[in-house]
XYZ file of C-alpha atoms in Angstrom:
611
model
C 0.000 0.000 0.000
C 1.369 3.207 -1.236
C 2.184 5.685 1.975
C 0.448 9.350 1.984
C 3.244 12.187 2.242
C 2.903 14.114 5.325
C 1.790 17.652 5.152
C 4.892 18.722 7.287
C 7.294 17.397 4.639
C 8.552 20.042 2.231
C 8.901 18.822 -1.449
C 12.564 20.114 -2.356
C 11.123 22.111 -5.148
C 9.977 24.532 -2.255
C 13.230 23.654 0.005
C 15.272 25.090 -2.815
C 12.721 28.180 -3.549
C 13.351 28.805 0.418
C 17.084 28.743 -0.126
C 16.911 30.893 -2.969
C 14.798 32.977 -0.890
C 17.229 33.133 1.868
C 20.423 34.148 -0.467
C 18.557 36.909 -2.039
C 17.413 38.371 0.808
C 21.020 37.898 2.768
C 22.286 39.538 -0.122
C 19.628 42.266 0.370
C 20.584 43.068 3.673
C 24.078 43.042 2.694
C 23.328 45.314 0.314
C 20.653 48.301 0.723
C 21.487 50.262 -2.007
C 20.442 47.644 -4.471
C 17.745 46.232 -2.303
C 16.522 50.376 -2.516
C 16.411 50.016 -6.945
C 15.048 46.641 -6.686
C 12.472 46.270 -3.702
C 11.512 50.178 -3.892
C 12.511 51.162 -7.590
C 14.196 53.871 -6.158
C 17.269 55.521 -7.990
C 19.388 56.971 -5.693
C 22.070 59.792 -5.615
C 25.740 59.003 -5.502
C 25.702 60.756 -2.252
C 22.680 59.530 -0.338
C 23.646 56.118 -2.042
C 27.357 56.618 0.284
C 25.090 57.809 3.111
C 22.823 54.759 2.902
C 25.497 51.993 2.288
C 27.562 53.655 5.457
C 24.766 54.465 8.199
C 23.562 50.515 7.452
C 25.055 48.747 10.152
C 26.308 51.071 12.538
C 24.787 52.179 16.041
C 25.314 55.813 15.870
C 24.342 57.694 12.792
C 24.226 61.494 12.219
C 23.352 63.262 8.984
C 23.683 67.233 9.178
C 22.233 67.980 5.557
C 21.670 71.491 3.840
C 17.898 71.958 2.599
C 16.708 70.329 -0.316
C 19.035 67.314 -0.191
C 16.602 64.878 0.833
C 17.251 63.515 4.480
C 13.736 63.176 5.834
C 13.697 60.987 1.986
C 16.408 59.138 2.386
C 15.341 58.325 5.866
C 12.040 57.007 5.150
C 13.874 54.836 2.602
C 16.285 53.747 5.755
C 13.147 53.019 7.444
C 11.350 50.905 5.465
C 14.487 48.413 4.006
C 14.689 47.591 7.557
C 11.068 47.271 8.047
C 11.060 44.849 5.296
C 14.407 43.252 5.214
C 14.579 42.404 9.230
C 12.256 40.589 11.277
C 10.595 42.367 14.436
C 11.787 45.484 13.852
C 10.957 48.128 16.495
C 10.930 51.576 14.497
C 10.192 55.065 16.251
C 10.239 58.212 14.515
C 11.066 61.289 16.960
C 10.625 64.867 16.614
C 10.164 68.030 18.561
C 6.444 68.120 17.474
C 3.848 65.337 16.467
C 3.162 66.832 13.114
C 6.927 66.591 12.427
C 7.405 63.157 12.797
C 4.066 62.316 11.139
C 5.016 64.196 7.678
C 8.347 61.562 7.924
C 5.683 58.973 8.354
C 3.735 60.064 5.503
C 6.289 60.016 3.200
C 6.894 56.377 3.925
C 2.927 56.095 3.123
C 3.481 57.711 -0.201
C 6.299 55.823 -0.946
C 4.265 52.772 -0.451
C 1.263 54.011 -2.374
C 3.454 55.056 -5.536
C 2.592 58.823 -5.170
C 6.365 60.486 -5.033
C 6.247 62.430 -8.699
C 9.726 62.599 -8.446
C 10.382 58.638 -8.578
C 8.573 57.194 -11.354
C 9.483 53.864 -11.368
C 8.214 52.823 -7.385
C 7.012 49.794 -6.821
C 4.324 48.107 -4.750
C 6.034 45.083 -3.113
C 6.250 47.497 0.102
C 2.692 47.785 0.119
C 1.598 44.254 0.081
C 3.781 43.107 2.870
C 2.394 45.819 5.177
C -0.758 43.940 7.479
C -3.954 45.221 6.460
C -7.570 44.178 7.682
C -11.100 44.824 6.631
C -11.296 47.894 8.681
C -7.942 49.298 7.646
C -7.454 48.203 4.141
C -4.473 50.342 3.385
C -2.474 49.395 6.411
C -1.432 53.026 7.448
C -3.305 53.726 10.896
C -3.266 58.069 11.889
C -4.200 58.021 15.136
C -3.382 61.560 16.506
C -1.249 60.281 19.451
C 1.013 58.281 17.103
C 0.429 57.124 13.674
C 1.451 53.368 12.956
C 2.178 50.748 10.415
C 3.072 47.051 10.405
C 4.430 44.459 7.989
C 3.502 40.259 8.360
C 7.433 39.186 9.755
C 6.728 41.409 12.782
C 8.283 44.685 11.922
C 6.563 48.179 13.272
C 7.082 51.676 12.565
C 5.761 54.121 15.022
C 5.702 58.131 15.494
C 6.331 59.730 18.813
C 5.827 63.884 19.669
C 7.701 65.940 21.529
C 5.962 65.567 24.475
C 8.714 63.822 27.433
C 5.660 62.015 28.753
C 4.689 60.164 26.144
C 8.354 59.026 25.294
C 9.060 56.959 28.327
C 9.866 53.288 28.862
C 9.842 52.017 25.382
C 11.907 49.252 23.355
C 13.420 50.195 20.059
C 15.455 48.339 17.041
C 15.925 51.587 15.453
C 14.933 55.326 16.630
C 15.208 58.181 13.742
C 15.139 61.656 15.258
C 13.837 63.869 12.488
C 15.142 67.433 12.584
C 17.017 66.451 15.886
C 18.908 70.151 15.686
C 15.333 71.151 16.923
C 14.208 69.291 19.714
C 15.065 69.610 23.226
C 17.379 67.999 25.213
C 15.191 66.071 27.276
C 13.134 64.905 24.523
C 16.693 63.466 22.519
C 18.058 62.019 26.025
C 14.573 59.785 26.827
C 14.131 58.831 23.462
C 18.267 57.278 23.380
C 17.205 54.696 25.809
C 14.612 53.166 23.617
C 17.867 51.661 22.291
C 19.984 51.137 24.876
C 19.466 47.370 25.181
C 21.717 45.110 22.944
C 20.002 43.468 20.417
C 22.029 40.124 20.877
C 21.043 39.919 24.487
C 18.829 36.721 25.122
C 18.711 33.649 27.779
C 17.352 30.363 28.034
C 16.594 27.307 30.811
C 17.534 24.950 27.694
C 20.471 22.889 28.937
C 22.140 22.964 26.011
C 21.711 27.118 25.086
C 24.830 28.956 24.097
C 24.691 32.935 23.555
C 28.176 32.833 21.722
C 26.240 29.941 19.569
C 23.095 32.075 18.769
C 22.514 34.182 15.102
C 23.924 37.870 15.587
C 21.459 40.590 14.999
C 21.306 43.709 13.335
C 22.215 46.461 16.036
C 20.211 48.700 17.886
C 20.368 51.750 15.391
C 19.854 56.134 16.394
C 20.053 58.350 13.698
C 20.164 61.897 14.204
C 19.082 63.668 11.059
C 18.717 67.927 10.639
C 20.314 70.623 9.115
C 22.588 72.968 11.333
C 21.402 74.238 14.435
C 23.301 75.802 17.449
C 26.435 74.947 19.147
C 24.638 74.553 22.579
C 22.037 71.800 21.249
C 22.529 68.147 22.147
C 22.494 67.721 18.109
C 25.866 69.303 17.922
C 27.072 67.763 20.547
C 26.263 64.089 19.049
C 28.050 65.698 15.754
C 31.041 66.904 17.449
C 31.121 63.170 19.710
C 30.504 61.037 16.790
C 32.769 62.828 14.094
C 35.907 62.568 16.847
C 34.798 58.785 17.367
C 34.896 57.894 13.594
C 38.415 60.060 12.744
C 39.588 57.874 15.571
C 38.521 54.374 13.581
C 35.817 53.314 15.766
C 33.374 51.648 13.099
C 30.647 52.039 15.249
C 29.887 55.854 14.178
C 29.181 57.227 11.085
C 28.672 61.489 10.433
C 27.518 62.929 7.038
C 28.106 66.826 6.595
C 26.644 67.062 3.138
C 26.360 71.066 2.620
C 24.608 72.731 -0.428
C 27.740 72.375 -2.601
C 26.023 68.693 -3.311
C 22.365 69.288 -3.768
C 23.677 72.585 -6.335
C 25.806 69.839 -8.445
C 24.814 66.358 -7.712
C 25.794 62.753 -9.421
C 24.370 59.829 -10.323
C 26.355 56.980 -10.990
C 29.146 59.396 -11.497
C 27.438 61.593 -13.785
C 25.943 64.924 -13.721
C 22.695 65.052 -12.674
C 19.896 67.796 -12.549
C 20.176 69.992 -9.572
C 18.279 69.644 -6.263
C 18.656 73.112 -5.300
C 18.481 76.281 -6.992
C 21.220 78.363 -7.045
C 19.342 81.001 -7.134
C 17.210 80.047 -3.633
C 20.720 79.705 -1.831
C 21.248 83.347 -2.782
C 17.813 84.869 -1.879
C 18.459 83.116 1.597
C 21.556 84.625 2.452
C 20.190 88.291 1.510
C 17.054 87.593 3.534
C 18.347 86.198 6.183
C 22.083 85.242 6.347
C 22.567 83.637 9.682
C 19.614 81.602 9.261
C 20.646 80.423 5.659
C 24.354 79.717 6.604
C 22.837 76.850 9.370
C 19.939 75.287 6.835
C 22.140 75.546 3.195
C 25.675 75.551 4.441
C 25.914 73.492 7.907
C 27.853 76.243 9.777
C 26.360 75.891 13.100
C 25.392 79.683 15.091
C 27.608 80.264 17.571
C 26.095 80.294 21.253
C 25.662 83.945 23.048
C 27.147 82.361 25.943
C 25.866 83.660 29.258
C 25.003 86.904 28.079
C 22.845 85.588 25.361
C 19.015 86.729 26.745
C 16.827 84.467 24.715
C 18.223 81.111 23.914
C 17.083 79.334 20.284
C 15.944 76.295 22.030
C 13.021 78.038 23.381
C 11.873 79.775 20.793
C 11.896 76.083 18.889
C 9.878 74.870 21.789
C 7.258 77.498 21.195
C 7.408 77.388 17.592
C 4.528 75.266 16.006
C 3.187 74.112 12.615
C 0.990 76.770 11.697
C 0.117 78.790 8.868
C 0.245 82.608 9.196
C -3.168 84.519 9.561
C -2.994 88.038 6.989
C -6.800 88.157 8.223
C -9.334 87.462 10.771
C -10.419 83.800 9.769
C -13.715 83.385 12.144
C -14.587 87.189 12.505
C -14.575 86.334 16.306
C -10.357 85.858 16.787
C -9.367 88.927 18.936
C -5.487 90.838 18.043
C -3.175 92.955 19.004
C -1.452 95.407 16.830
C 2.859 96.575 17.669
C 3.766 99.210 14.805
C 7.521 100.348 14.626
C 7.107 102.893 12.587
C 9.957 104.001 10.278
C 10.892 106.933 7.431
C 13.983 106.669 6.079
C 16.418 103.873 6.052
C 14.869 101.160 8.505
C 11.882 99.134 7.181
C 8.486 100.045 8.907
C 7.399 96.830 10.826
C 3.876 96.084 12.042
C 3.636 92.635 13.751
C -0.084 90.494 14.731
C -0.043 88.371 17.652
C -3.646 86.719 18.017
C -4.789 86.542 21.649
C -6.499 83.386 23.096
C -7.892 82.568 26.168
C -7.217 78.757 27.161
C -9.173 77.393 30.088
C -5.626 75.878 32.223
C -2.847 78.513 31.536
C -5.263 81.366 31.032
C -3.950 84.046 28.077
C -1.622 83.509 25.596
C -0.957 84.437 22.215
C 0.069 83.668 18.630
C 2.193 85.702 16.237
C 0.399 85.419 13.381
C 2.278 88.002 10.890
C 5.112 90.406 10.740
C 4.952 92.500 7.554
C 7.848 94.826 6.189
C 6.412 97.947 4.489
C 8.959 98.090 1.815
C 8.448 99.710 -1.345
C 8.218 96.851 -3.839
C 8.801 98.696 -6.952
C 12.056 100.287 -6.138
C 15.274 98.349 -6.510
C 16.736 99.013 -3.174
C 13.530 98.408 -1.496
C 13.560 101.266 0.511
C 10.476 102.365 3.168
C 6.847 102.767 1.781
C 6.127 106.894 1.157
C 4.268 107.883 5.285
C 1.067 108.276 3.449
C 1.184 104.614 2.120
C 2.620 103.025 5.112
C -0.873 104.584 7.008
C -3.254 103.057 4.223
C -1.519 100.042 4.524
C -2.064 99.938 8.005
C -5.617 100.855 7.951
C -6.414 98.331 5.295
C -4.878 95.679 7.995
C -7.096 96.826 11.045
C -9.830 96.331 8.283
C -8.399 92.411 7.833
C -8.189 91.219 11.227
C -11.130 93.122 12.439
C -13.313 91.447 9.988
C -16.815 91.936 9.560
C -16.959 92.976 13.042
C -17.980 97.023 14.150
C -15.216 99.091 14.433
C -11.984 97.727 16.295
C -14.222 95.062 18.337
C -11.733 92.549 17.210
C -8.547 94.438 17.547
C -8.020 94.263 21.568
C -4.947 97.201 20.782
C -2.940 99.147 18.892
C 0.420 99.977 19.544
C 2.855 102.172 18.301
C 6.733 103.012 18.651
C 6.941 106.614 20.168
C 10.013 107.394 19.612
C 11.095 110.259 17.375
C 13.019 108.481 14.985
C 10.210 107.301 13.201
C 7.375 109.744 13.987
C 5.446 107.470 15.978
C 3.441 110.429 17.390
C 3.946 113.274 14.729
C 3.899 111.339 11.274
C 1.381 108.422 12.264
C -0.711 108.706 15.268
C -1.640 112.222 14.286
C -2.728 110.486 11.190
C -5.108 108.075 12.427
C -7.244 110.608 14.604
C -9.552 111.688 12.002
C -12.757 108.993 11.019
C -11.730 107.869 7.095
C -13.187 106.166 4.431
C -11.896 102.883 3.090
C -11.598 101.812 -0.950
C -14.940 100.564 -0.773
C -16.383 103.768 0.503
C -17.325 102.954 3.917
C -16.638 105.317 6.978
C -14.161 104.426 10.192
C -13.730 105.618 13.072
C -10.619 107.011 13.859
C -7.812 106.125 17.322
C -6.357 107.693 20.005
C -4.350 107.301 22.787
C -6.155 108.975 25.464
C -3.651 108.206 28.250
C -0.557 109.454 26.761
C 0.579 113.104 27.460
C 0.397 113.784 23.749
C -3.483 113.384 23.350
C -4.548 114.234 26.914
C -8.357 116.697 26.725
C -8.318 115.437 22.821
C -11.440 113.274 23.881
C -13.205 116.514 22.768
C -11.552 117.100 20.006
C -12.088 113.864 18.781
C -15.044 112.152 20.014
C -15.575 109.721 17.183
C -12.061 108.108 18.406
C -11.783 104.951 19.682
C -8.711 105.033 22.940
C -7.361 101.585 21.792
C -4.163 103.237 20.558
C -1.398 103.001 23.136
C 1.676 104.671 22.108
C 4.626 103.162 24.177
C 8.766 103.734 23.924
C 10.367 100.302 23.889
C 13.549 101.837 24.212
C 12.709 103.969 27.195
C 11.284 100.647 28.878
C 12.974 97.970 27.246
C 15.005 96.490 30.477
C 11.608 95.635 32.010
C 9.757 94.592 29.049
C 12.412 92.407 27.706
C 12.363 90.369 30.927
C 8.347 90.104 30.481
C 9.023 88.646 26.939
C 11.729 86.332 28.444
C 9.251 85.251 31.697
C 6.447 84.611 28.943
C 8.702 82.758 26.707
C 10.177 80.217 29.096
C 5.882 79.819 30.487
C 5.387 78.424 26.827
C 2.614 81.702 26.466
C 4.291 83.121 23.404
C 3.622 80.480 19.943
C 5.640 81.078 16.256
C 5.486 79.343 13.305
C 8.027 76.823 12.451
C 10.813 77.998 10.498
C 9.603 78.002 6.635
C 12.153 75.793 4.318
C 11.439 77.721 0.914
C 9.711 75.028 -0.567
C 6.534 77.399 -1.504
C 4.602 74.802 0.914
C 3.886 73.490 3.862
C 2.232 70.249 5.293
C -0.488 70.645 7.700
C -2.313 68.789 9.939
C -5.805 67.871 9.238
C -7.989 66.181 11.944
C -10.412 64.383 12.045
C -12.633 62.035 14.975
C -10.377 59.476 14.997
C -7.396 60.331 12.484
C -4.921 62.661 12.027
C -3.436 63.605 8.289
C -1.286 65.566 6.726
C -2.161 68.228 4.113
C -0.009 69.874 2.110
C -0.669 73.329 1.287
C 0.489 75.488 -1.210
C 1.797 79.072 -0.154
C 0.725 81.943 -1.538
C 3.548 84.905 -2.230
C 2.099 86.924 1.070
C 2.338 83.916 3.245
C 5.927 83.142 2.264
C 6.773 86.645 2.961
C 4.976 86.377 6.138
C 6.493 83.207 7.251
C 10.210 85.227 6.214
C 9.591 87.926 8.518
C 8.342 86.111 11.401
C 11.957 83.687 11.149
C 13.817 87.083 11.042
C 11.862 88.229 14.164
C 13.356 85.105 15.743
C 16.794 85.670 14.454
C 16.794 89.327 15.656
C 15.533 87.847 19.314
C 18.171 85.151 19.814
C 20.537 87.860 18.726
C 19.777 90.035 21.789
C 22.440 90.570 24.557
C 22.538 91.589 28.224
C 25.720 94.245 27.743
C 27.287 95.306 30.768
C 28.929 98.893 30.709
C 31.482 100.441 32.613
C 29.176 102.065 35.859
C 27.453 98.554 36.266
C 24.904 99.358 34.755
C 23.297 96.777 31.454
C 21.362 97.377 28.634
C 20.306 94.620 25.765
C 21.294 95.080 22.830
C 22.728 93.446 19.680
C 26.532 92.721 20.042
C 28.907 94.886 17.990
C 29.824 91.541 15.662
C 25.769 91.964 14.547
C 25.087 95.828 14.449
C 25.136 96.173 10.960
C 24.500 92.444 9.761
C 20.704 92.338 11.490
C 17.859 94.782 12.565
C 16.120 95.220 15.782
C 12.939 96.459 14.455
C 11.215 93.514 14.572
C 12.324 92.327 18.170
C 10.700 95.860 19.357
C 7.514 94.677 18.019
C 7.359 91.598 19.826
C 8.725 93.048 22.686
C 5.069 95.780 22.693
C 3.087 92.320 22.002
C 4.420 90.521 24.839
C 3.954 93.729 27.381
C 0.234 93.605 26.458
C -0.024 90.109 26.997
C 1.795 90.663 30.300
C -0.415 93.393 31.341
C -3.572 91.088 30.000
C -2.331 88.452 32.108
C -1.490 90.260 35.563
C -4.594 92.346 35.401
C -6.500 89.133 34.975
C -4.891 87.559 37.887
C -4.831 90.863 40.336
C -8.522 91.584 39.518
C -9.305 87.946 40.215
C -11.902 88.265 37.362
C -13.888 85.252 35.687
C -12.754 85.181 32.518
C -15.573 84.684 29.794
C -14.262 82.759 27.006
C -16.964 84.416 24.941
C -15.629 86.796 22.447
C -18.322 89.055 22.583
C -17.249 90.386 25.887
C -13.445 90.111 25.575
C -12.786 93.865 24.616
C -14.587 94.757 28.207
C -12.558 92.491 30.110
C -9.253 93.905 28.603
C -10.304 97.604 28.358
C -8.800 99.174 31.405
C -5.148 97.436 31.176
C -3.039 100.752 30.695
C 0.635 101.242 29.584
C-alpha cells in the first residue's frame, strides 16, 4: 500500500525556492542600495547612495544635511528596508512636534502608495507586505497620538511627539530623530534609551543554550538627522562626539556633513545630474536672512551667546509650532493685538499680529500670526513705503483682522513706537485721529491714545475716536519689558510658526474624529513673505544681549559683531506684544476676574489694562 506524504514534509522544489529565498534576501541586507532600486525602484544619488550603504550597520548615525538634499527621503527609505528586510523590527520616529514626525511617516505612506512624482518607477512590493484588515485596508493607521504601520514578519514603525511624557519606557530596534537640531534635550536624552538594550542579548533554561552559539542581529540603530542648528544643542554635541569617534577608527559611528555644494551639483552613478537646489534660492536666503541660511544651506552651526545671550534658540523652537500665518481674521470672532515700529527713512516700517487666546488651564496667551515689512516693492533698493502709504496700509490691515466685526471690536490694541526716529506720534498717530473712508467707501472711526501726554483733553476734540491706541517707547522701557518677553517665553505663552524651508509649501495637519493627516498646502507669495519675517523676528531675538557697561549698569542690545549684519525692528515689536499680553495676564490675575471665554465680551474684560 502506497504511503500518503505528510503535510509537514517540504517537497525540495519549495526547500530550494526557500534557499533561494534566503540568499537573495542575505544579499539584500548586505546590500541596501540595491535592495533600494530593486524592492523600492528607487534611484538613488551618488551621495545619499554613500550615506545609505555607510549608516547601514552602525549604532550611531548622524546626517547634518543642507535643505533640499533629501534627508527626511532618504530616511524614510532607511526606514522601510529595515522594516522589510529584518524581522521584528521596532521603528520610532522622533521629533520636537507630532506633526513633524508624522510628515516623515507620511512620506513612507506615499512611498508605499506610488505617489512620489519625483520617482517614477516605485514599486508596490512594500505595500503588500504591510498587514492590512477589513477595517484598515491600506495598512497606514493616523491616530493623533502616534500614527502606525506594520508588515507580516513582525516589523513596526511608530511616530512619537515631543511631548517627554509620552516618550518613556519604550523598546526600540531603530529610533530616527527627524530634525534632531530642533528638539530639546530632554526629549533626545529619553528617546536614546529606547535603544539602549543590545540586540544580541537573550537567555534560556535549555540545557544545552549557548549565547556565543546564537545568530547575531542587526544592532540597535539612532540616527540623528537635521540641518545645522546651534552649538549649545545636544544635536551638535552628538556631531562633534561622533565625528571625533569615527576620525579615531571606531566603526561604530558614522557622520555625514553634506552642505549645499552637493544638492547645487549632484551625481548619479558618477554623472551629472539635474540639480536639487536652486542656485538662485541659496542666494535669496543669504540676503534675507544670512545667519539663518548659513545653518539650513551651508551646515555652519550659530555660535552660542554664551551667558550673556538673553533668549536662547531652544526656546523659541519649543514654542514654535506648525501653523500657517493669519494676513486676516479667519472666524470674525479671533481677537489681536497690533505693535507698529514705525519708520521713514532707512529702517523698514514693521507692524507685527499676535492673536490673543484665552485657554481654560494657563489662562492668556498668544500667537504671532504676521510680521509685515512695508517696503516699497517697486524700487530696486527696497527702501520704506512713502508715510502716506505706510498709514493706508495699516488701515487696510485693522480692516483684515477686524473682519466683519464694528469698528476695532476685534482688535483688543494698537500699539505704536513713540520714539522720534520714526514719527510714531507726529507722522502716524496724528494720522489716524480723524474717522476715514476705506476703498470701498465705507466710513471708520478714527484712534487715540487717550492716556498718553500727547493726546490728553483730545477726547473733545475727537469724540468719534476709539482710545485703543497706546503709544509706548520700547527703548525707554525695554530692560523691564524684555524680561516680560523672556518670563512669557520660558511659560510656553508666546507660539511662532516653524521655520519656513522655501519650498513654496507646507504640510499641515488635518484632523479628524479618529485620524490625524497631513495636508499639504500650497503658499501663496504673502504667506511666504509672512512666514520670512516672522523667522527674522526670531533671528533678531536670539541675537539680543545683556551688555554690561562700565558704571554697572546693562542694557540689551545686539553685540557689535551683529550691528550692521541684522535689525532690531522687529524684536521691538514683539517686545510691545508681549507687554500687552503681560499686562492682559497680571490684570486678569490681580482683579481675580472670571474670565468669559466668549468673544463678545473680551474687549470689556481687557479695556482698562493701561501702559
Amino acid at each position: 500500500m502506497k504511503k500518503s506524504r505528510s503535510k509537514d514534509i517540504l517537497s525540495q522544489r519549495k526547500i530550494d525556492l526557500y534557499e533561494k529565498n534566503s540568499e537573495i534576501i542575505k544579499f539584500w541586507r548586505r546590500n541596501p542600495v540595491i535592495a533600494c532600486e530593486q524592492i523600492l525602484g528607487i534611484k538613488l544619488l551618488d551621495a545619499q547612495k554613500y550615506i545609505l550603504q555607510e549608516s547601514w550597520t552602525k549604532p550611531y548615525v548622524l546626517w547634518c544635511c543642507s535643505r533640499n538634499f533629501g534627508k527626511s527621503f532618504l530616511g524614510a527609505i532607511f526606514m522601510i528596508l529595515k522594516f522589510l528586510l529584518f524581522e521584528n523590527q521596532q521603528i520610532y520616529i522622533i521629533s520636537s512636534v507630532g506633526s513633524q514626525s508624522q510628515e516623515t511617516f507620511m512620506k513612507i505612506e506615499k512611498i508605499a502608495k506610488q505617489r512620489i512624482e519625483s520617482t517614477k518607477s516605485l514599486k508596490d512590493i512594500f505595500r503588500t507586505e504591510v498587514v492590512t484588515s477589513p477595517a484598515n485596508q491600506d495598512g497606514f493607521t493616523h491616530n493623533p497620538a502616534s500614527f502606525h504601520t506594520m508588515s507580516y514578519n513582525g516589523s513596526e514603525i511608530f511616530t512619537l511627539n515631543g511631548n517627554p511624557d509620552n516618550n518613556r519606557s519604550k523598546r526600540a530596534t531603530l529610533v530616527f530623530f527627524d530634525e534632531a537640531g530642533f528638539s530639546s534635550d530632554e526629549i533626545v536624552l529619553i528617546s536614546e534609551a529606547f535603544a539602549t538594550q543590545d540586540s544580541n542579548f537573550a537567555t534560556s533554561t535549555d540545557e544545552g543554550f549557548n549565547l556565543d552559539t546564537q545568530r547575531k542581529k542587526n544592532p540597535t540603530q539612532l540616527i540623528y538627522a537635521s540641518s545645522a542648528s546651534d552649538i549649545d544643542t545636544i544635536f551638535f554635541k552628538r556631531y562633534k562626539e561622533f565625528s571625533k569617534k569615527m576620525f579615531l577608527g571606531d566603526t561604530r559611528y558614522f557622520v555625514a556633513d553634506i552642505p549645499c555644494d552637493i544638492p547645487l551639483s549632484p551625481l548619479m552613478d558618477g554623472e551629472v545630474h539635474p540639480p536639487l537646489l536652486k542656485k538662485e534660492q541659496v542666494e535669496n536666503a543669504m540676503k534675507g536672512n544670512r545667519e539663518k541660511a548659513n545653518r539650513e544651506y551651508y551646515n555652519r552651526f550659530t555660535t552660542d551667546g554664551g551667558d550673556t545671550q538673553v533668549f536662547k534658540r531652544g526656546v523659541l523652537v519649543r514654542n514654535s509650532i506648525h501653523q500657517l500665518p493669519e494676513l486676516f481674521n479667519l472666524t470674525n470672532r479671533d481677537k489681536f493685538v497690533l505693535a507698529f515700529d514705525p519708520a521713514r527713512s532707512y529702517d523698514n516700517s514693521i507692524c507685527s499680529v499676535m492673536k490673543v487666546i484665552y485657554d481654560s488651564n494657563i489662562g492668556w496667551m498668544g500667537e504671532i500670526v504676521n510680521v509685515v515689512s512695508m517696503i516699497d516693492v517697486e524700487k530696486k533698493k527696497r527702501t520704506p513705503m512713502k508715510t502716506p502709504d505706510q498709514i493706508k496700509y495699516f488701515k487696510n490691515m485693522l480692516l483684515n483682522y477686524n473682519g466683519k466685526a464694528p469698528d476695532y471690536e476685534n482688535i483688543l490694541s494698537v500699539m505704536f513706537d513713540s520714539g522720534s526716529g520714526g514719527g510714531g506720534i507726529s507722522a502716524f498717530a496724528d494720522n489716524l485721529l480723524d474717522d476715514w473712508v476705506d476703498d470701498n467707501g465705507m466710513l471708520h472711526k478714527g484712534l487715540i491714545d487717550l492716556n498718553h501726554e500727547e493726546y490728553k483733553g483730545y477726547d473733545n476734540k475727537y469724540p468719534n475716536a476709539v482710545n485703543k491706541l497706546r503709544l509706548i517707547s520700547p527703548k525707554k522701557y525695554k530692560k523691564q519689558m524684555v524680561e516680560e518677553l523672556k518670563e512669557l517665553l520660558e511659560l510656553d505663552l508666546i507660539k511662532f510658526t516653524k521655520e519656513y524651508d522655501g519650498k513654496g509649501f507646507v504640510n499641515i495637519a488635518v484632523d479628524s474624529e479618529k485620524e490625524k493627516n497631513i495636508k499639504e498646502h500650497h503658499l501663496t507669495i504673502e504667506e511666504e513673505i509672512a512666514l520670512a519675517n516672522m523667522d527674522l523676528m526670531k533671528e533678531e531675538t536670539v541675537a539680543i544681549h545683556r551688555i554690561k557697561s562700565s558704571n554697572n549698569n546693562y542694557s540689551y542690545e545686539l553685540p557689535k559683531d551683529k550691528e550692521n549684519k541684522i535689525g532690531d525692528d522687529r524684536f521691538y515689536t514683539l517686545l510691545m506684544l508681549a507687554h500687552y499680553l503681560y499686562e492682559l495676564r497680571r490684570e486678569s490675575i490681580t482683579t481675580k476676574q472670571s474670565v468669559n471665554i466668549d468673544w463678545s465680551t473680551a474687549p470689556q474684560c481687557v479695556s482698562s489694562v493701561t501702559f
